[in-house]
Amino acid sequence: MLLGYLRNTLYYTLFLILIVGSLPASSQGRKGNAGNDEPQQTHFKFKTIVIDAGHGGKDPGAHGAYSNEKTVALSIAKKLKVAINNEVSGVDVILTRSTDKFIELHKRADIANDNKANLFISIHCNSSPERVGTRRGVLLLVYGFHRKSEQMEALRENASIFIEKDYKKKYNGYGEDAAVNAIVLAAFQQRYRKQSIQFGNLLNTQLKVNNGRKSLGVREQGVLVLQQSGMPGLLIETGFINNPADEKYLNSAQGQADIVESILIAVRKYKASFE
């Protein structure tokens, strides 16, 4: 009973710390010499982006008629790294994988956390249940909780964990203390929700206006790779790979260049918002 009490007290304390920490500096304030609230000085520098190519190795992801998600995602991710390195000064870009390699979801988040990334971008392709799909367009996911019926994209992307060993020990919601862990992680992620949606909206505009792409919008879903990363993050479903027109676009040099250019412009605008 005592151990349970101590554990719950610890979780509650963490919860309060994260909630207070999620407040903007201007709302926390500090007392000046005259006793008036003054905004705290901020010294934030946007300097690291982690790009995650979804799936890989033994996990191919979704399939089209002649291509798969892991290959398309890696190609776009590598081109995006080159573009950001060439066009955005003062920003270090790190790939979670640069080859056809399977990397567990929590390790992808660890790479971002260990490098103190300021933005996490996960590249994926969508798919509909039919063998040859009719749905088209992009979808942008930020981490959030919604009803199971609204979580289909998250459920598909999260299915990668079942390839991993001991997944119940690694992921919130799949093992012991799931409810308590969910509270702590929800508070932690709430800190970055606004920035994630901000970046998602910037990218959504670029994809629709610059590329003329159909968009399913920015949605909140329980994507595990975003849940475990301690920074603003976005999972980009670049198109429906089982739709013939989208598959052709996603595999074309022009299509990938368009996607990279839209993400690049969104990154520039997002970075500028802090400066």
PDB file of C-alpha atoms in Angstrom:
ATOM      1  CA  MET A   1       0.000   0.000   0.000  1.00  0.00           C
ATOM      2  CA  LEU A   2       2.841   2.377   0.892  1.00  0.00           C
ATOM      3  CA  LEU A   3       4.627   1.677  -2.394  1.00  0.00           C
ATOM      4  CA  GLY A   4       1.428   2.335  -4.294  1.00  0.00           C
ATOM      5  CA  TYR A   5       0.930   5.615  -2.450  1.00  0.00           C
ATOM      6  CA  LEU A   6       4.493   6.744  -3.190  1.00  0.00           C
ATOM      7  CA  ARG A   7       4.174   5.803  -6.840  1.00  0.00           C
ATOM      8  CA  ASN A   8       0.914   7.704  -7.260  1.00  0.00           C
ATOM      9  CA  THR A   9       2.353  10.720  -5.423  1.00  0.00           C
ATOM     10  CA  LEU A  10       5.304  10.732  -7.808  1.00  0.00           C
ATOM     11  CA  TYR A  11       3.050  10.587 -10.869  1.00  0.00           C
ATOM     12  CA  TYR A  12       0.885  13.390  -9.483  1.00  0.00           C
ATOM     13  CA  THR A  13       3.951  15.544  -8.840  1.00  0.00           C
ATOM     14  CA  LEU A  14       5.207  14.928 -12.386  1.00  0.00           C
ATOM     15  CA  PHE A  15       1.772  15.824 -13.690  1.00  0.00           C
ATOM     16  CA  LEU A  16       1.814  19.194 -11.893  1.00  0.00           C
ATOM     17  CA  ILE A  17       5.370  19.924 -13.030  1.00  0.00           C
ATOM     18  CA  LEU A  18       4.466  19.258 -16.647  1.00  0.00           C
ATOM     19  CA  ILE A  19       1.307  21.332 -16.496  1.00  0.00           C
ATOM     20  CA  VAL A  20       3.143  24.315 -14.963  1.00  0.00           C
ATOM     21  CA  GLY A  21       5.998  23.824 -17.423  1.00  0.00           C
ATOM     22  CA  SER A  22       3.551  23.908 -20.319  1.00  0.00           C
ATOM     23  CA  LEU A  23       2.533  27.491 -19.530  1.00  0.00           C
ATOM     24  CA  PRO A  24       4.165  30.109 -21.749  1.00  0.00           C
ATOM     25  CA  ALA A  25       6.884  32.140 -20.119  1.00  0.00           C
ATOM     26  CA  SER A  26       4.771  35.294 -20.269  1.00  0.00           C
ATOM     27  CA  SER A  27       1.993  33.681 -18.219  1.00  0.00           C
ATOM     28  CA  GLN A  28       4.367  32.474 -15.496  1.00  0.00           C
ATOM     29  CA  GLY A  29       6.035  35.854 -15.141  1.00  0.00           C
ATOM     30  CA  ARG A  30       8.479  37.092 -12.516  1.00  0.00           C
ATOM     31  CA  LYS A  31       8.469  39.957 -10.047  1.00  0.00           C
ATOM     32  CA  GLY A  32      10.396  43.081 -10.952  1.00  0.00           C
ATOM     33  CA  ASN A  33      11.795  45.656  -8.515  1.00  0.00           C
ATOM     34  CA  ALA A  34       8.472  47.473  -8.386  1.00  0.00           C
ATOM     35  CA  GLY A  35       6.559  44.253  -7.716  1.00  0.00           C
ATOM     36  CA  ASN A  36       4.993  44.143 -11.194  1.00  0.00           C
ATOM     37  CA  ASP A  37       4.868  40.973 -13.238  1.00  0.00           C
ATOM     38  CA  GLU A  38       7.435  40.971 -16.005  1.00  0.00           C
ATOM     39  CA  PRO A  39       7.717  38.371 -18.760  1.00  0.00           C
ATOM     40  CA  GLN A  40      10.648  36.022 -18.408  1.00  0.00           C
ATOM     41  CA  GLN A  41      13.504  36.288 -20.857  1.00  0.00           C
ATOM     42  CA  THR A  42      13.493  33.467 -23.366  1.00  0.00           C
ATOM     43  CA  HIS A  43      16.649  32.172 -25.028  1.00  0.00           C
ATOM     44  CA  PHE A  44      15.106  29.604 -27.351  1.00  0.00           C
ATOM     45  CA  LYS A  45      17.084  28.744 -30.466  1.00  0.00           C
ATOM     46  CA  PHE A  46      15.593  26.619 -33.213  1.00  0.00           C
ATOM     47  CA  LYS A  47      18.541  24.466 -34.245  1.00  0.00           C
ATOM     48  CA  THR A  48      17.686  20.758 -34.625  1.00  0.00           C
ATOM     49  CA  ILE A  49      15.159  18.872 -36.747  1.00  0.00           C
ATOM     50  CA  VAL A  50      14.772  15.098 -36.717  1.00  0.00           C
ATOM     51  CA  ILE A  51      13.270  13.550 -39.852  1.00  0.00           C
ATOM     52  CA  ASP A  52      11.822  10.086 -39.463  1.00  0.00           C
ATOM     53  CA  ALA A  53      11.302   7.878 -42.516  1.00  0.00           C
ATOM     54  CA  GLY A  54       8.438   5.601 -41.471  1.00  0.00           C
ATOM     55  CA  HIS A  55       8.697   1.807 -41.328  1.00  0.00           C
ATOM     56  CA  GLY A  56      11.778   0.087 -42.846  1.00  0.00           C
ATOM     57  CA  GLY A  57      13.452  -3.318 -43.068  1.00  0.00           C
ATOM     58  CA  LYS A  58      11.084  -6.119 -42.139  1.00  0.00           C
ATOM     59  CA  ASP A  59       8.269  -3.565 -41.802  1.00  0.00           C
ATOM     60  CA  PRO A  60       7.356  -2.399 -45.331  1.00  0.00           C
ATOM     61  CA  GLY A  61       4.331  -0.363 -44.295  1.00  0.00           C
ATOM     62  CA  ALA A  62       1.522   0.084 -46.799  1.00  0.00           C
ATOM     63  CA  HIS A  63       1.684  -1.328 -50.325  1.00  0.00           C
ATOM     64  CA  GLY A  64       0.699   0.067 -53.705  1.00  0.00           C
ATOM     65  CA  ALA A  65       0.604  -1.752 -57.029  1.00  0.00           C
ATOM     66  CA  TYR A  66       4.386  -1.583 -57.449  1.00  0.00           C
ATOM     67  CA  SER A  67       5.857   0.284 -54.461  1.00  0.00           C
ATOM     68  CA  ASN A  68       5.748   0.316 -50.675  1.00  0.00           C
ATOM     69  CA  GLU A  69       5.597   2.924 -47.956  1.00  0.00           C
ATOM     70  CA  LYS A  70       9.043   2.371 -46.446  1.00  0.00           C
ATOM     71  CA  THR A  71      10.818   3.073 -49.762  1.00  0.00           C
ATOM     72  CA  VAL A  72       8.831   6.205 -50.624  1.00  0.00           C
ATOM     73  CA  ALA A  73       9.181   7.573 -47.084  1.00  0.00           C
ATOM     74  CA  LEU A  74      12.954   7.094 -47.061  1.00  0.00           C
ATOM     75  CA  SER A  75      13.386   8.748 -50.451  1.00  0.00           C
ATOM     76  CA  ILE A  76      11.399  11.830 -49.389  1.00  0.00           C
ATOM     77  CA  ALA A  77      13.159  11.998 -46.000  1.00  0.00           C
ATOM     78  CA  LYS A  78      16.634  11.954 -47.553  1.00  0.00           C
ATOM     79  CA  LYS A  79      15.716  14.641 -50.086  1.00  0.00           C
ATOM     80  CA  LEU A  80      14.163  16.750 -47.326  1.00  0.00           C
ATOM     81  CA  LYS A  81      17.356  16.589 -45.275  1.00  0.00           C
ATOM     82  CA  VAL A  82      19.412  17.834 -48.234  1.00  0.00           C
ATOM     83  CA  ALA A  83      16.931  20.644 -48.912  1.00  0.00           C
ATOM     84  CA  ILE A  84      16.879  21.891 -45.309  1.00  0.00           C
ATOM     85  CA  ASN A  85      20.666  21.679 -45.030  1.00  0.00           C
ATOM     86  CA  ASN A  86      21.013  23.751 -48.212  1.00  0.00           C
ATOM     87  CA  GLU A  87      18.267  26.287 -47.588  1.00  0.00           C
ATOM     88  CA  VAL A  88      17.909  26.818 -43.813  1.00  0.00           C
ATOM     89  CA  SER A  89      20.975  28.146 -42.040  1.00  0.00           C
ATOM     90  CA  GLY A  90      21.870  27.217 -38.491  1.00  0.00           C
ATOM     91  CA  VAL A  91      19.748  24.065 -38.393  1.00  0.00           C
ATOM     92  CA  ASP A  92      21.120  20.555 -37.914  1.00  0.00           C
ATOM     93  CA  VAL A  93      19.078  17.797 -39.582  1.00  0.00           C
ATOM     94  CA  ILE A  94      19.169  14.205 -38.314  1.00  0.00           C
ATOM     95  CA  LEU A  95      17.567  11.156 -39.931  1.00  0.00           C
ATOM     96  CA  THR A  96      16.252   8.340 -37.769  1.00  0.00           C
ATOM     97  CA  ARG A  97      17.257   5.992 -40.580  1.00  0.00           C
ATOM     98  CA  SER A  98      19.169   6.510 -43.821  1.00  0.00           C
ATOM     99  CA  THR A  99      18.925   2.907 -45.087  1.00  0.00           C
ATOM    100  CA  ASP A 100      16.302   0.168 -45.375  1.00  0.00           C
ATOM    101  CA  LYS A 101      16.492  -0.684 -41.682  1.00  0.00           C
ATOM    102  CA  PHE A 102      13.819  -1.555 -39.127  1.00  0.00           C
ATOM    103  CA  ILE A 103      13.929   0.782 -36.127  1.00  0.00           C
ATOM    104  CA  GLU A 104      11.546   0.407 -33.210  1.00  0.00           C
ATOM    105  CA  LEU A 105       9.153   3.306 -32.700  1.00  0.00           C
ATOM    106  CA  HIS A 106      10.448   4.193 -29.248  1.00  0.00           C
ATOM    107  CA  LYS A 107      14.029   4.307 -30.584  1.00  0.00           C
ATOM    108  CA  ARG A 108      12.972   6.804 -33.239  1.00  0.00           C
ATOM    109  CA  ALA A 109      11.617   9.029 -30.474  1.00  0.00           C
ATOM    110  CA  ASP A 110      14.790   8.424 -28.445  1.00  0.00           C
ATOM    111  CA  ILE A 111      16.887   9.759 -31.333  1.00  0.00           C
ATOM    112  CA  ALA A 112      14.849  12.960 -31.317  1.00  0.00           C
ATOM    113  CA  ASN A 113      14.911  13.272 -27.524  1.00  0.00           C
ATOM    114  CA  ASP A 114      18.635  12.527 -27.197  1.00  0.00           C
ATOM    115  CA  ASN A 115      19.467  15.170 -29.796  1.00  0.00           C
ATOM    116  CA  LYS A 116      17.163  17.709 -28.123  1.00  0.00           C
ATOM    117  CA  ALA A 117      15.293  18.258 -31.372  1.00  0.00           C
ATOM    118  CA  ASN A 118      13.073  21.285 -31.760  1.00  0.00           C
ATOM    119  CA  LEU A 119      10.869  19.607 -34.355  1.00  0.00           C
ATOM    120  CA  PHE A 120      10.101  15.983 -35.227  1.00  0.00           C
ATOM    121  CA  ILE A 121       8.826  15.201 -38.741  1.00  0.00           C
ATOM    122  CA  SER A 122       7.712  11.648 -39.526  1.00  0.00           C
ATOM    123  CA  ILE A 123       7.189  10.802 -43.211  1.00  0.00           C
ATOM    124  CA  HIS A 124       4.600   8.151 -44.169  1.00  0.00           C
ATOM    125  CA  CYS A 125       2.158   7.094 -46.887  1.00  0.00           C
ATOM    126  CA  ASN A 126      -1.520   6.474 -46.258  1.00  0.00           C
ATOM    127  CA  SER A 127      -3.618   3.526 -47.410  1.00  0.00           C
ATOM    128  CA  SER A 128      -7.307   2.666 -47.560  1.00  0.00           C
ATOM    129  CA  PRO A 129      -8.764  -0.821 -46.906  1.00  0.00           C
ATOM    130  CA  GLU A 130      -9.430  -1.603 -50.578  1.00  0.00           C
ATOM    131  CA  ARG A 131      -6.748  -3.220 -52.697  1.00  0.00           C
ATOM    132  CA  VAL A 132      -7.088  -0.392 -55.206  1.00  0.00           C
ATOM    133  CA  GLY A 133      -8.209   2.700 -53.350  1.00  0.00           C
ATOM    134  CA  THR A 134     -10.168   5.734 -54.483  1.00  0.00           C
ATOM    135  CA  ARG A 135      -9.197   8.047 -51.610  1.00  0.00           C
ATOM    136  CA  ARG A 136      -6.508  10.612 -52.387  1.00  0.00           C
ATOM    137  CA  GLY A 137      -4.573  13.394 -50.729  1.00  0.00           C
ATOM    138  CA  VAL A 138      -2.448  14.283 -47.747  1.00  0.00           C
ATOM    139  CA  LEU A 139      -3.234  13.970 -44.054  1.00  0.00           C
ATOM    140  CA  LEU A 140      -1.304  15.616 -41.220  1.00  0.00           C
ATOM    141  CA  LEU A 141      -1.362  14.049 -37.755  1.00  0.00           C
ATOM    142  CA  VAL A 142      -0.417  15.556 -34.408  1.00  0.00           C
ATOM    143  CA  TYR A 143      -0.568  13.630 -31.170  1.00  0.00           C
ATOM    144  CA  GLY A 144      -3.933  13.617 -29.391  1.00  0.00           C
ATOM    145  CA  PHE A 145      -6.734  11.469 -28.016  1.00  0.00           C
ATOM    146  CA  HIS A 146      -9.932  10.740 -29.936  1.00  0.00           C
ATOM    147  CA  ARG A 147     -12.478   7.969 -30.239  1.00  0.00           C
ATOM    148  CA  LYS A 148     -11.239   4.684 -31.682  1.00  0.00           C
ATOM    149  CA  SER A 149     -13.390   5.118 -34.782  1.00  0.00           C
ATOM    150  CA  GLU A 150     -11.474   8.310 -35.551  1.00  0.00           C
ATOM    151  CA  GLN A 151      -8.047   6.703 -35.043  1.00  0.00           C
ATOM    152  CA  MET A 152      -7.693   4.502 -38.119  1.00  0.00           C
ATOM    153  CA  GLU A 153      -4.503   6.107 -39.405  1.00  0.00           C
ATOM    154  CA  ALA A 154      -2.914   5.958 -35.943  1.00  0.00           C
ATOM    155  CA  LEU A 155      -3.892   2.305 -35.498  1.00  0.00           C
ATOM    156  CA  ARG A 156      -2.280   1.405 -38.813  1.00  0.00           C
ATOM    157  CA  GLU A 157       0.948   3.269 -38.085  1.00  0.00           C
ATOM    158  CA  ASN A 158       1.114   1.988 -34.494  1.00  0.00           C
ATOM    159  CA  ALA A 159       0.824  -1.621 -35.697  1.00  0.00           C
ATOM    160  CA  SER A 160       4.598  -1.586 -36.247  1.00  0.00           C
ATOM    161  CA  ILE A 161       5.113  -2.183 -32.522  1.00  0.00           C
ATOM    162  CA  PHE A 162       3.752  -5.722 -32.771  1.00  0.00           C
ATOM    163  CA  ILE A 163       6.907  -6.656 -34.678  1.00  0.00           C
ATOM    164  CA  GLU A 164       8.957  -5.599 -31.649  1.00  0.00           C
ATOM    165  CA  LYS A 165       9.823  -7.723 -28.625  1.00  0.00           C
ATOM    166  CA  ASP A 166       8.400  -6.760 -25.211  1.00  0.00           C
ATOM    167  CA  TYR A 167       6.216  -4.038 -26.713  1.00  0.00           C
ATOM    168  CA  LYS A 168       3.986  -4.012 -23.616  1.00  0.00           C
ATOM    169  CA  LYS A 169       6.921  -2.781 -21.540  1.00  0.00           C
ATOM    170  CA  LYS A 170       7.907  -0.065 -24.012  1.00  0.00           C
ATOM    171  CA  TYR A 171       4.669   1.698 -24.844  1.00  0.00           C
ATOM    172  CA  ASN A 172       2.110   3.487 -22.751  1.00  0.00           C
ATOM    173  CA  GLY A 173      -1.300   1.866 -22.914  1.00  0.00           C
ATOM    174  CA  TYR A 174      -0.027  -1.658 -23.633  1.00  0.00           C
ATOM    175  CA  GLY A 175       1.194  -2.738 -20.211  1.00  0.00           C
ATOM    176  CA  GLU A 176       0.843  -2.111 -16.475  1.00  0.00           C
ATOM    177  CA  ASP A 177      -0.010   1.350 -15.108  1.00  0.00           C
ATOM    178  CA  ALA A 178      -1.411   2.323 -18.510  1.00  0.00           C
ATOM    179  CA  ALA A 179      -3.997   4.725 -17.094  1.00  0.00           C
ATOM    180  CA  VAL A 180      -1.548   6.598 -14.872  1.00  0.00           C
ATOM    181  CA  ASN A 181       1.083   6.736 -17.596  1.00  0.00           C
ATOM    182  CA  ALA A 182      -1.502   8.123 -19.995  1.00  0.00           C
ATOM    183  CA  ILE A 183      -2.194  11.046 -17.637  1.00  0.00           C
ATOM    184  CA  VAL A 184       1.485  11.919 -17.327  1.00  0.00           C
ATOM    185  CA  LEU A 185       2.196  11.590 -21.037  1.00  0.00           C
ATOM    186  CA  ALA A 186      -0.917  13.559 -21.970  1.00  0.00           C
ATOM    187  CA  ALA A 187       0.269  16.443 -19.788  1.00  0.00           C
ATOM    188  CA  PHE A 188       3.738  16.179 -21.296  1.00  0.00           C
ATOM    189  CA  GLN A 189       2.455  16.272 -24.858  1.00  0.00           C
ATOM    190  CA  GLN A 190      -0.006  19.074 -24.126  1.00  0.00           C
ATOM    191  CA  ARG A 191       3.030  21.298 -23.756  1.00  0.00           C
ATOM    192  CA  TYR A 192       3.782  20.895 -27.463  1.00  0.00           C
ATOM    193  CA  ARG A 193       0.269  20.598 -28.886  1.00  0.00           C
ATOM    194  CA  LYS A 194      -0.058  24.235 -29.940  1.00  0.00           C
ATOM    195  CA  GLN A 195       3.287  24.277 -31.776  1.00  0.00           C
ATOM    196  CA  SER A 196       2.564  20.948 -33.481  1.00  0.00           C
ATOM    197  CA  ILE A 197      -0.770  22.230 -34.786  1.00  0.00           C
ATOM    198  CA  GLN A 198       0.881  25.494 -35.840  1.00  0.00           C
ATOM    199  CA  PHE A 199       3.432  23.640 -37.965  1.00  0.00           C
ATOM    200  CA  GLY A 200       0.714  21.326 -39.295  1.00  0.00           C
ATOM    201  CA  ASN A 201      -1.405  24.272 -40.418  1.00  0.00           C
ATOM    202  CA  LEU A 202       1.574  25.942 -42.115  1.00  0.00           C
ATOM    203  CA  LEU A 203       2.353  22.763 -44.039  1.00  0.00           C
ATOM    204  CA  ASN A 204      -1.287  22.130 -44.884  1.00  0.00           C
ATOM    205  CA  THR A 205      -1.482  25.555 -46.532  1.00  0.00           C
ATOM    206  CA  GLN A 206       1.662  24.938 -48.572  1.00  0.00           C
ATOM    207  CA  LEU A 207       0.504  21.526 -49.788  1.00  0.00           C
ATOM    208  CA  LYS A 208      -2.883  22.858 -50.881  1.00  0.00           C
ATOM    209  CA  VAL A 209      -1.848  26.227 -52.306  1.00  0.00           C
ATOM    210  CA  ASN A 210       1.584  25.487 -53.792  1.00  0.00           C
ATOM    211  CA  ASN A 211       1.023  21.870 -54.871  1.00  0.00           C
ATOM    212  CA  GLY A 212      -2.733  21.898 -55.430  1.00  0.00           C
ATOM    213  CA  ARG A 213      -3.017  18.754 -53.344  1.00  0.00           C
ATOM    214  CA  LYS A 214      -6.275  17.538 -51.876  1.00  0.00           C
ATOM    215  CA  SER A 215      -5.933  17.595 -48.083  1.00  0.00           C
ATOM    216  CA  LEU A 216      -7.764  15.776 -45.314  1.00  0.00           C
ATOM    217  CA  GLY A 217      -6.496  18.399 -42.901  1.00  0.00           C
ATOM    218  CA  VAL A 218      -4.674  18.420 -39.575  1.00  0.00           C
ATOM    219  CA  ARG A 219      -5.997  15.836 -37.124  1.00  0.00           C
ATOM    220  CA  GLU A 220      -5.154  14.754 -33.599  1.00  0.00           C
ATOM    221  CA  GLN A 221      -4.621  11.016 -33.203  1.00  0.00           C
ATOM    222  CA  GLY A 222      -2.822   8.692 -30.792  1.00  0.00           C
ATOM    223  CA  VAL A 223       0.334   8.149 -32.853  1.00  0.00           C
ATOM    224  CA  LEU A 224       2.911   6.415 -30.637  1.00  0.00           C
ATOM    225  CA  VAL A 225       6.031   7.766 -32.317  1.00  0.00           C
ATOM    226  CA  LEU A 226       4.756  11.289 -31.581  1.00  0.00           C
ATOM    227  CA  GLN A 227       3.581  10.381 -28.086  1.00  0.00           C
ATOM    228  CA  GLN A 228       7.087   9.439 -26.994  1.00  0.00           C
ATOM    229  CA  SER A 229       8.915  12.430 -28.483  1.00  0.00           C
ATOM    230  CA  GLY A 230       9.379  15.438 -26.208  1.00  0.00           C
ATOM    231  CA  MET A 231       9.030  18.210 -28.786  1.00  0.00           C
ATOM    232  CA  PRO A 232       6.531  19.505 -31.361  1.00  0.00           C
ATOM    233  CA  GLY A 233       5.951  16.810 -33.945  1.00  0.00           C
ATOM    234  CA  LEU A 234       3.973  15.969 -37.041  1.00  0.00           C
ATOM    235  CA  LEU A 235       3.322  12.740 -38.924  1.00  0.00           C
ATOM    236  CA  ILE A 236       2.809  13.435 -42.619  1.00  0.00           C
ATOM    237  CA  GLU A 237       0.718  10.991 -44.634  1.00  0.00           C
ATOM    238  CA  THR A 238       1.996  12.152 -48.029  1.00  0.00           C
ATOM    239  CA  GLY A 239      -0.688  10.386 -50.065  1.00  0.00           C
ATOM    240  CA  PHE A 240      -2.612   7.126 -50.524  1.00  0.00           C
ATOM    241  CA  ILE A 241      -0.112   4.667 -51.931  1.00  0.00           C
ATOM    242  CA  ASN A 242      -2.854   2.214 -52.952  1.00  0.00           C
ATOM    243  CA  ASN A 243      -4.497   4.876 -55.104  1.00  0.00           C
ATOM    244  CA  PRO A 244      -2.977   4.619 -58.630  1.00  0.00           C
ATOM    245  CA  ALA A 245      -2.785   8.388 -59.184  1.00  0.00           C
ATOM    246  CA  ASP A 246      -1.302   9.088 -55.737  1.00  0.00           C
ATOM    247  CA  GLU A 247       1.149   6.189 -56.065  1.00  0.00           C
ATOM    248  CA  LYS A 248       2.417   7.554 -59.373  1.00  0.00           C
ATOM    249  CA  TYR A 249       2.798  11.023 -57.829  1.00  0.00           C
ATOM    250  CA  LEU A 250       4.565   9.731 -54.701  1.00  0.00           C
ATOM    251  CA  ASN A 251       7.089   7.777 -56.752  1.00  0.00           C
ATOM    252  CA  SER A 252       7.781  10.542 -59.270  1.00  0.00           C
ATOM    253  CA  ALA A 253      10.730  12.910 -59.004  1.00  0.00           C
ATOM    254  CA  GLN A 254       8.391  15.890 -59.404  1.00  0.00           C
ATOM    255  CA  GLY A 255       5.945  14.662 -56.778  1.00  0.00           C
ATOM    256  CA  GLN A 256       8.670  14.117 -54.204  1.00  0.00           C
ATOM    257  CA  ALA A 257      10.227  17.474 -55.054  1.00  0.00           C
ATOM    258  CA  ASP A 258       6.842  19.187 -54.538  1.00  0.00           C
ATOM    259  CA  ILE A 259       6.369  17.542 -51.136  1.00  0.00           C
ATOM    260  CA  VAL A 260       9.906  18.444 -50.044  1.00  0.00           C
ATOM    261  CA  GLU A 261       9.481  22.052 -51.181  1.00  0.00           C
ATOM    262  CA  SER A 262       6.223  22.433 -49.243  1.00  0.00           C
ATOM    263  CA  ILE A 263       7.766  21.032 -46.061  1.00  0.00           C
ATOM    264  CA  LEU A 264      10.812  23.266 -46.529  1.00  0.00           C
ATOM    265  CA  ILE A 265       8.685  26.417 -46.816  1.00  0.00           C
ATOM    266  CA  ALA A 266       6.650  25.394 -43.741  1.00  0.00           C
ATOM    267  CA  VAL A 267       9.873  24.811 -41.779  1.00  0.00           C
ATOM    268  CA  ARG A 268      11.175  28.249 -42.741  1.00  0.00           C
ATOM    269  CA  LYS A 269       7.952  29.954 -41.651  1.00  0.00           C
ATOM    270  CA  TYR A 270       7.768  27.913 -38.453  1.00  0.00           C
ATOM    271  CA  LYS A 271      11.382  28.768 -37.574  1.00  0.00           C
ATOM    272  CA  ALA A 272      10.778  32.438 -38.362  1.00  0.00           C
ATOM    273  CA  SER A 273       7.868  32.513 -35.902  1.00  0.00           C
ATOM    274  CA  PHE A 274      10.363  32.084 -33.058  1.00  0.00           C
ATOM    275  CA  GLU A 275      12.700  34.758 -34.323  1.00  0.00           C
TER     276      GLU A 275
END
